Coordinates of C-alpha atoms in Angstrom, one line a residue:
Chain A
M1 CA -26.4 63.7 12.1
S2 CA -25.3 60.2 12.9
Y3 CA -22.8 58.3 11.1
Q4 CA -23.6 54.9 10.0
W5 CA -20.7 52.5 10.9
D6 CA -19.9 49.7 8.7
F7 CA -17.1 47.3 9.0
R8 CA -18.1 44.6 6.9
L9 CA -16.3 45.6 3.7
V10 CA -13.0 46.7 5.9
V11 CA -12.7 43.5 7.6
L12 CA -13.7 41.0 4.6
D13 CA -10.3 40.5 3.5
W14 CA -8.9 39.4 7.0
R15 CA -6.1 37.5 5.4
M16 CA -4.8 40.6 4.0
W17 CA -4.7 42.5 7.6
L18 CA -3.0 39.5 8.8
D19 CA -0.2 39.6 6.1
A20 CA -0.1 43.4 7.0
A21 CA 0.5 43.1 10.6
G22 CA 3.1 40.0 10.0
N23 CA 5.1 42.4 7.9
T24 CA 4.9 45.1 10.6
L25 CA 6.3 42.6 13.0
L26 CA 8.7 41.5 10.6
V27 CA 10.2 44.8 9.7
C28 CA 10.2 45.6 13.6
A29 CA 12.1 42.3 14.5
A30 CA 14.4 43.0 11.5
A31 CA 15.1 46.7 12.9
L32 CA 15.5 45.5 16.2
A33 CA 17.7 42.8 15.1
L34 CA 19.9 45.4 13.7
A35 CA 19.7 47.9 16.6
V36 CA 20.4 45.7 19.6
P37 CA 23.7 44.5 18.6
L38 CA 24.7 47.9 17.1
G39 CA 23.7 50.0 20.1
L40 CA 25.8 47.7 22.4
L41 CA 28.6 48.0 20.4
L42 CA 28.1 52.1 19.9
A43 CA 27.6 52.0 24.0
A44 CA 30.8 49.8 24.6
A45 CA 32.8 52.3 21.8
R46 CA 31.7 55.5 23.8
M47 CA 32.5 54.2 27.1
F48 CA 35.6 52.1 26.8
G49 CA 36.8 53.3 23.5
P50 CA 39.6 55.6 22.5
A51 CA 38.9 59.3 22.3
P52 CA 38.4 59.8 18.3
L53 CA 36.0 56.7 18.4
R54 CA 34.2 58.1 21.3
W55 CA 33.7 61.4 19.2
A56 CA 32.5 59.3 16.2
V57 CA 29.8 57.7 18.1
I58 CA 28.9 61.0 20.0
G59 CA 28.3 62.6 16.6
Y60 CA 26.5 59.4 15.0
V61 CA 24.1 59.2 18.0
D62 CA 23.3 62.9 18.3
F63 CA 22.6 62.9 14.1
M64 CA 20.5 59.9 14.6
R65 CA 18.6 61.2 17.5
T66 CA 17.9 64.6 16.1
S67 CA 16.9 63.1 12.6
A68 CA 13.1 62.6 11.5
L69 CA 12.6 59.1 11.1
L70 CA 9.9 59.9 8.0
I71 CA 13.1 61.5 6.4
L72 CA 15.5 58.7 7.1
I73 CA 13.1 56.2 5.6
I74 CA 12.7 58.3 2.6
W75 CA 16.3 59.0 2.2
F76 CA 17.3 55.4 2.5
Y77 CA 14.8 54.3 -0.3
F78 CA 15.4 57.1 -2.8
A79 CA 19.0 58.8 -1.9
F80 CA 20.9 55.8 -0.9
P81 CA 20.4 53.9 -4.2
M82 CA 21.4 57.1 -6.0
L83 CA 24.4 57.6 -4.2
F84 CA 26.0 54.1 -3.5
G85 CA 24.2 52.2 -6.5
I86 CA 22.6 49.7 -4.3
N87 CA 18.7 49.4 -4.5
L88 CA 17.0 48.5 -1.5
S89 CA 13.6 47.2 -1.3
P90 CA 11.0 48.9 0.9
F91 CA 11.8 46.3 3.3
M92 CA 15.3 46.7 3.5
A93 CA 15.3 50.4 3.5
A94 CA 12.7 50.7 6.3
T95 CA 14.8 48.1 8.2
V96 CA 17.9 50.0 8.1
A97 CA 16.4 53.5 8.7
I98 CA 14.6 52.4 11.7
G99 CA 17.4 50.0 13.0
L100 CA 20.2 52.9 12.9
Q101 CA 18.0 55.4 14.5
T102 CA 17.0 52.9 17.3
A103 CA 20.8 51.7 17.8
A104 CA 21.5 55.4 18.7
Y105 CA 18.5 55.3 21.1
F106 CA 19.4 51.9 22.4
A107 CA 23.1 52.7 22.9
E108 CA 22.0 55.6 24.9
L109 CA 19.8 53.9 27.3
C110 CA 22.6 51.0 27.7
R111 CA 25.1 53.6 28.5
A112 CA 22.6 55.3 30.9
G113 CA 21.8 52.0 32.4
I114 CA 25.6 51.3 32.9
N115 CA 26.1 54.4 34.5
A116 CA 23.6 54.2 36.6
V117 CA 25.1 51.3 38.6
D118 CA 26.5 52.7 41.8
R119 CA 30.5 53.7 41.6
G120 CA 30.8 51.5 44.9
Q121 CA 29.9 48.7 42.6
W122 CA 32.7 49.1 40.2
E123 CA 35.1 49.7 43.1
A124 CA 34.2 46.6 44.8
A125 CA 34.7 44.8 41.9
R126 CA 38.1 46.2 41.3
A127 CA 39.3 45.8 45.0
I128 CA 38.8 42.0 44.9
G129 CA 40.8 42.0 41.6
M130 CA 38.5 41.8 38.8
R131 CA 39.7 42.7 35.1
T132 CA 37.2 45.1 33.5
T133 CA 35.7 42.4 31.2
T134 CA 35.0 40.3 34.1
M135 CA 33.6 43.1 36.1
L136 CA 31.4 44.3 33.3
R137 CA 30.0 40.8 32.8
L138 CA 29.4 39.7 36.5
I139 CA 28.8 42.8 38.5
I140 CA 28.0 45.6 36.2
F141 CA 25.7 44.2 33.2
P142 CA 23.5 42.3 35.6
Q143 CA 22.5 45.3 37.5
A144 CA 22.6 47.8 34.3
L145 CA 19.9 45.0 32.8
R146 CA 17.8 45.7 35.5
R147 CA 17.5 49.4 34.3
I148 CA 17.6 49.0 30.7
V149 CA 15.0 46.2 30.2
P150 CA 11.8 47.9 31.8
I151 CA 12.8 51.1 29.4
L152 CA 13.8 48.7 26.3
F153 CA 10.0 47.9 26.1
S154 CA 9.1 51.3 25.7
L155 CA 11.6 51.5 22.9
V156 CA 10.0 48.5 21.2
A157 CA 6.7 50.0 21.4
E158 CA 8.4 53.0 19.3
V159 CA 9.7 50.9 16.9
I160 CA 6.4 49.4 16.4
K161 CA 4.5 52.8 15.9
G162 CA 7.5 54.4 13.9
S163 CA 7.3 51.0 11.5
S164 CA 3.9 52.8 10.1
L165 CA 6.2 55.2 8.5
A166 CA 7.2 52.6 6.4
A167 CA 4.2 53.2 4.2
V168 CA 5.5 56.4 2.5
I169 CA 7.7 53.7 0.6
T170 CA 5.0 51.3 -0.3
F171 CA 6.0 48.6 2.4
G172 CA 3.2 46.6 2.8
E173 CA 2.8 47.0 6.7
L174 CA -0.5 47.7 8.3
T175 CA -0.4 51.5 7.7
Y176 CA 0.2 50.9 3.9
A177 CA -2.8 48.4 3.9
A178 CA -5.0 50.8 5.4
S179 CA -4.4 53.2 3.0
Q180 CA -5.4 50.5 0.2
V181 CA -8.2 49.4 2.1
S182 CA -9.4 52.8 2.6
A183 CA -9.1 53.7 -0.9
D184 CA -10.7 50.6 -2.1
T185 CA -13.8 50.7 0.2
Y186 CA -14.4 54.3 0.8
R187 CA -14.8 53.6 4.4
P188 CA -11.8 55.5 5.8
I189 CA -13.2 56.0 9.2
E190 CA -13.8 52.2 9.8
T191 CA -10.6 51.3 8.2
Y192 CA -8.5 53.4 10.6
T193 CA -10.7 52.3 13.4
V194 CA -9.6 48.9 12.5
V195 CA -5.9 49.5 12.2
A196 CA -5.7 51.5 15.4
L197 CA -7.3 48.5 17.1
I198 CA -4.6 46.2 15.3
Y199 CA -1.8 48.3 16.5
F200 CA -3.4 48.4 20.2
V201 CA -3.3 44.8 20.3
I202 CA -0.2 44.1 19.2
I203 CA 1.9 46.6 21.2
F204 CA -0.7 45.6 24.4
T205 CA 0.4 42.2 24.0
A206 CA 4.1 43.0 23.7
S207 CA 3.8 44.7 26.8
R208 CA 2.1 42.0 28.8
L209 CA 5.0 39.5 27.4
A210 CA 7.5 42.1 28.6
S211 CA 6.3 42.7 31.9
H212 CA 6.0 38.8 32.1
F213 CA 9.6 38.5 31.3
E214 CA 10.7 40.8 33.4
R215 CA 9.2 38.9 36.1
R216 CA 10.6 35.8 35.0
L217 CA 14.0 37.3 35.2
G218 CA 13.4 38.5 38.6
F219 CA 13.8 42.3 38.1
Q220 CA 11.5 43.0 40.7
R221 CA 13.8 45.9 42.1
Chain B
M1 CA 64.3 55.8 43.5
S2 CA 65.9 52.4 43.8
E3 CA 64.3 49.7 45.7
P4 CA 65.9 49.0 49.1
A5 CA 66.3 45.5 50.2
T6 CA 64.3 46.5 53.1
E7 CA 61.2 47.0 51.1
A8 CA 60.6 43.3 50.6
R9 CA 60.1 43.1 54.6
L10 CA 57.9 46.0 54.5
K11 CA 54.1 45.4 53.6
V12 CA 53.6 48.8 52.4
R13 CA 56.1 51.6 51.6
I14 CA 54.6 55.1 50.6
S15 CA 57.1 57.7 49.5
N16 CA 56.6 61.4 49.3
L17 CA 53.1 60.6 47.9
H18 CA 51.1 63.6 46.5
K19 CA 47.6 63.7 45.3
S20 CA 45.3 66.2 43.5
F21 CA 41.8 66.4 42.4
G22 CA 41.9 68.9 39.8
H23 CA 43.4 71.9 41.7
M24 CA 42.8 70.9 44.9
E25 CA 46.0 68.8 46.6
V26 CA 44.5 66.5 48.8
L27 CA 47.6 64.3 49.8
K28 CA 50.8 66.9 50.1
G29 CA 53.7 64.6 50.3
I30 CA 53.2 61.4 52.6
D31 CA 55.9 59.2 53.7
L32 CA 54.8 55.8 55.6
D33 CA 56.3 52.5 56.0
I34 CA 53.8 49.5 57.2
R35 CA 55.6 46.3 58.4
H36 CA 54.4 42.9 58.1
G37 CA 51.4 42.1 60.8
E38 CA 51.1 45.9 61.6
K39 CA 48.0 47.6 62.2
V40 CA 47.6 51.1 61.5
S41 CA 45.1 53.4 62.2
L42 CA 44.6 56.5 60.2
I43 CA 42.6 59.3 62.2
G44 CA 42.0 62.8 61.8
P45 CA 39.1 65.2 60.6
S46 CA 37.1 64.6 57.4
G47 CA 38.8 66.0 54.4
S48 CA 42.1 65.3 55.9
G49 CA 43.1 63.0 53.1
K50 CA 43.1 59.8 55.2
T51 CA 40.6 58.1 52.9
T52 CA 42.4 59.0 49.8
L53 CA 45.7 57.7 51.2
L54 CA 43.9 54.2 51.9
R55 CA 42.7 54.1 48.3
C56 CA 46.2 54.8 47.0
V57 CA 47.4 52.1 48.6
N58 CA 45.1 49.5 46.4
F59 CA 45.3 52.3 43.2
L60 CA 41.6 52.7 43.4
E61 CA 43.1 56.4 43.3
T62 CA 45.7 57.1 40.6
L63 CA 48.8 58.9 42.3
T64 CA 49.7 62.5 41.4
S65 CA 53.4 61.9 42.2
G66 CA 55.6 59.9 44.7
E67 CA 55.6 56.1 44.9
V68 CA 53.3 53.4 46.6
Y69 CA 55.1 49.9 47.1
F70 CA 53.2 46.9 48.1
E71 CA 55.3 43.9 49.1
G72 CA 58.4 45.5 47.4
E73 CA 56.2 45.8 44.2
R74 CA 55.5 49.4 43.1
V75 CA 51.6 50.0 42.8
G76 CA 50.1 51.5 39.5
A77 CA 53.4 51.0 37.4
R78 CA 55.4 48.5 35.5
K79 CA 58.7 48.7 34.5
V80 CA 59.4 47.9 31.2
G81 CA 63.4 47.9 30.2
D82 CA 64.5 51.0 32.5
R83 CA 61.3 52.9 32.4
W84 CA 58.3 52.9 34.2
L85 CA 54.8 52.3 32.6
P86 CA 51.2 53.0 33.8
A87 CA 49.9 49.5 35.0
R88 CA 47.8 47.8 32.9
D89 CA 44.5 46.5 33.7
R90 CA 45.7 42.7 34.4
D91 CA 48.5 44.4 36.7
L92 CA 46.4 46.1 38.7
A93 CA 43.6 43.2 38.8
R94 CA 46.6 41.1 39.9
L95 CA 47.7 43.4 42.7
R96 CA 44.6 43.9 44.3
T97 CA 43.6 40.1 44.6
R98 CA 46.5 40.1 47.5
I99 CA 44.9 43.7 49.1
G100 CA 41.6 43.4 50.7
M101 CA 39.3 46.2 51.2
V102 CA 36.3 46.9 53.2
F103 CA 34.1 50.5 52.0
Q104 CA 32.0 52.5 54.2
R105 CA 29.0 51.6 52.2
F106 CA 29.7 47.9 52.1
N107 CA 29.1 47.5 48.5
L108 CA 28.1 44.0 48.4
F109 CA 26.5 42.9 45.1
P110 CA 23.0 43.0 45.4
H111 CA 22.3 40.9 42.6
L112 CA 24.0 38.1 44.0
D113 CA 23.3 36.3 47.3
V114 CA 25.7 36.2 50.3
L115 CA 27.3 33.2 49.5
T116 CA 27.9 34.0 45.9
N117 CA 29.0 37.4 46.8
I118 CA 32.0 35.9 48.9
M119 CA 32.7 33.3 46.0
I120 CA 32.7 35.3 42.9
G121 CA 36.1 36.6 43.6
P122 CA 37.9 33.1 44.3
V123 CA 35.9 31.2 41.3
S124 CA 36.0 34.1 38.6
V125 CA 39.5 36.1 39.2
L126 CA 41.5 33.0 41.3
R127 CA 39.7 30.4 39.0
R128 CA 39.3 28.2 42.0
D129 CA 37.3 25.0 42.1
R130 CA 33.9 26.1 42.7
A131 CA 33.4 23.4 45.7
E132 CA 36.5 24.3 47.5
A133 CA 35.7 27.9 47.2
E134 CA 32.1 27.7 48.6
A135 CA 33.4 25.3 51.4
E136 CA 36.0 28.2 52.3
A137 CA 33.3 30.8 51.8
M138 CA 31.0 29.0 54.3
A139 CA 33.7 28.8 56.6
L140 CA 34.5 32.4 56.4
L141 CA 30.6 33.0 57.1
E142 CA 30.5 31.1 60.0
K143 CA 33.8 33.2 61.2
V144 CA 31.6 36.1 60.9
G145 CA 28.5 34.7 62.5
L146 CA 26.5 34.8 59.6
A147 CA 26.3 31.0 58.0
H148 CA 22.5 31.2 58.3
K149 CA 22.2 33.9 56.0
A150 CA 24.5 32.2 53.1
K151 CA 21.4 32.0 50.7
A152 CA 20.0 35.5 51.8
Y153 CA 20.4 38.6 49.4
P154 CA 22.0 41.7 50.7
E155 CA 19.3 43.9 51.0
A156 CA 17.7 41.5 53.6
L157 CA 20.6 42.1 55.8
S158 CA 21.3 44.8 58.5
G159 CA 24.0 47.0 57.9
G160 CA 26.2 45.3 60.3
Q161 CA 25.5 41.9 58.7
Q162 CA 26.3 43.4 55.1
Q163 CA 29.7 44.7 56.4
R164 CA 30.2 41.3 57.9
V165 CA 29.7 39.6 54.8
A166 CA 31.7 42.3 52.8
I167 CA 34.9 41.5 55.4
A168 CA 34.4 37.7 54.3
R169 CA 34.4 38.5 50.8
A170 CA 37.6 40.4 51.1
L171 CA 39.3 37.7 53.2
A172 CA 38.0 34.9 50.5
M173 CA 40.5 36.4 48.2
K174 CA 43.3 35.5 51.0
P175 CA 44.9 39.1 51.1
S176 CA 48.0 39.8 53.1
L177 CA 46.9 43.4 53.7
M178 CA 43.5 44.8 54.7
L179 CA 42.3 48.1 54.1
F180 CA 39.5 49.5 56.1
D181 CA 37.5 52.9 55.1
E182 CA 35.6 53.8 57.7
A183 CA 33.9 50.5 57.9
T184 CA 31.7 51.4 60.9
S185 CA 30.9 55.0 59.8
A186 CA 27.6 54.1 58.0
L187 CA 26.5 51.8 60.7
D188 CA 23.7 52.3 63.5
P189 CA 25.2 52.8 66.7
E190 CA 24.2 49.5 68.1
L191 CA 25.5 47.5 65.2
V192 CA 29.2 49.0 65.2
G193 CA 30.2 46.6 67.8
E194 CA 29.7 43.4 65.9
V195 CA 31.9 44.6 62.9
L196 CA 34.6 45.9 65.2
K197 CA 34.4 42.6 66.9
V198 CA 35.0 40.6 63.7
M199 CA 37.9 43.4 62.9
H200 CA 39.3 42.8 66.3
D201 CA 39.4 38.9 65.8
L202 CA 41.3 39.6 62.5
A203 CA 43.9 41.5 64.1
D204 CA 44.3 39.0 66.8
E205 CA 45.0 36.2 63.7
G206 CA 48.0 38.7 62.8
M207 CA 46.7 40.5 59.7
T208 CA 48.2 43.4 58.3
M209 CA 45.7 46.0 58.5
I210 CA 45.2 49.6 57.9
I211 CA 42.2 51.2 59.2
V212 CA 40.7 54.6 58.6
T213 CA 38.5 55.1 61.3
H214 CA 36.6 57.6 63.8
E215 CA 36.3 54.8 66.6
M216 CA 39.0 55.9 68.9
E217 CA 38.9 53.4 71.4
F218 CA 39.0 50.9 68.9
A219 CA 42.1 52.4 67.4
R220 CA 43.6 52.5 70.7
D221 CA 42.6 49.0 71.4
V222 CA 43.9 47.1 68.1
S223 CA 46.4 49.5 66.4
N224 CA 50.3 49.3 66.9
R225 CA 50.5 52.9 65.5
V226 CA 48.1 55.6 65.0
I227 CA 48.4 58.3 62.6
F228 CA 46.8 61.4 62.6
M229 CA 46.6 63.4 59.3
D230 CA 45.3 67.1 58.8
H231 CA 45.2 68.8 55.5
G232 CA 47.0 66.3 53.6
L233 CA 49.9 65.8 55.8
V234 CA 50.8 63.4 58.9
V235 CA 50.7 65.5 61.7
E236 CA 51.7 62.8 64.2
A237 CA 52.4 59.4 64.5
G238 CA 53.2 57.0 67.2
P239 CA 51.9 54.2 69.4
P240 CA 48.6 54.7 70.4
E241 CA 49.2 55.3 74.3
Q242 CA 51.5 58.3 72.9
V243 CA 48.9 59.7 70.3
F244 CA 46.0 59.4 72.5
R245 CA 47.4 60.2 76.1
E246 CA 50.1 62.8 75.5
P247 CA 49.7 64.0 71.9
A248 CA 52.9 66.5 70.9
Q249 CA 50.9 68.5 68.6
E250 CA 48.3 71.0 69.5
R251 CA 46.2 70.3 66.4
T252 CA 46.4 66.7 67.3
R253 CA 44.9 67.5 70.7
A254 CA 42.3 69.7 69.4
F255 CA 40.9 66.9 67.3
L256 CA 40.9 64.2 70.3
R257 CA 39.4 66.6 72.6
A258 CA 36.4 67.3 69.8
V259 CA 36.0 63.6 69.2
L260 CA 36.3 62.2 72.6
D261 CA 33.8 65.0 74.1
K262 CA 31.5 63.8 71.5
Q263 CA 31.9 60.1 72.3
A264 CA 31.6 60.7 75.7
Y265 CA 28.6 62.7 75.1
R266 CA 27.2 59.6 73.4
V267 CA 27.6 57.3 76.4
H268 CA 25.7 59.6 78.8

């Protein structure tokens, strides 16, 4: 028995797919906009902060990294409003959950990148009289960045894939749209094939952009 | 301890310096005075503490106990009222601008070209005018014979060239003391000479230098004083002729015999 593929109904409403893809990108961008600065702060606090702050950051990072993203998303959507009396839209709940978890990963990535800079570089910078902030800015961060940027892309890919979990709180991104289309058209195989292709195109494009960006910045080492 | 007036004339005064890493005591009470313009070589077997001693002078290592003074100023501590507190980041930074250091592994900044490696200290630490700093950096490159490599990146240079750039980088800060930590130990044998020559010229210009080295011939040629260390203590110190020709201590004799035998072997 061979399956009769029929994509017509599935792609009929292409504007809807475009909107959904836009929402996926939007929630990812918002989550990253939260994760990157927060991750930097966490990394700085963990590396250079006083002991109690370091412990707090270690606790936060461990907790976030061992949490299931799906549970975090559900928690921020359903539990957070009950506990704090602040209602979060599906978009906000997804952004906060993905952003907070990604911040923990990004903080660890930054810390690893900074620690990977040879001790001799720190010593040479200190030996010519650089203060810590100058040393970090001119010597350590630029070298850490070369290690961080390539790995940052795989983190971005994880964020894009993770955003599909926001479907469970009815945020209108790609996976949620797919479930709707599938229910409307009775064509689940075609629908999820299409949505898989869209994810591929988005992540593949992001990957090309990332390597272009790496080359532009001369991160060839 | 009070600060006697003689300390001002001394470049470095080290008194009863102890340094431990965990339970291991690496320096077991070092006393050493270094005068302005003096060239002092620290020799001894690996693990004897000579590198650690050098690194205590610019406080890359904290001191476990004892004191180090540089130009009469206590290293790693600042006086508040009548109490000594740990030096702050900015105190250490200011002190280190006056002490140049050259490392065994060069430690050039790989993301910066040669010229920028040399200028970055004067420009970002001393806030010197960029054009002036560049002119001086070029002059220093000229001096170490590498003006044609100004725009090259460290990875494109040989070990000997990298080390000469590292010396220029340290000199760009116009230090009044230079510390050399086995500056030629990581080099291929045929590249050692070019680095020693630069160091020799620097010595001739009157720079105060503390040199940790395994190059006995060089130590003999440039030093006013040779200090033999073993197991965290100064075993013997004196003018090079005396330490090399007629060492008083058996431990010194054994070390020199072993090292000179090896060097003789390398020549033949």
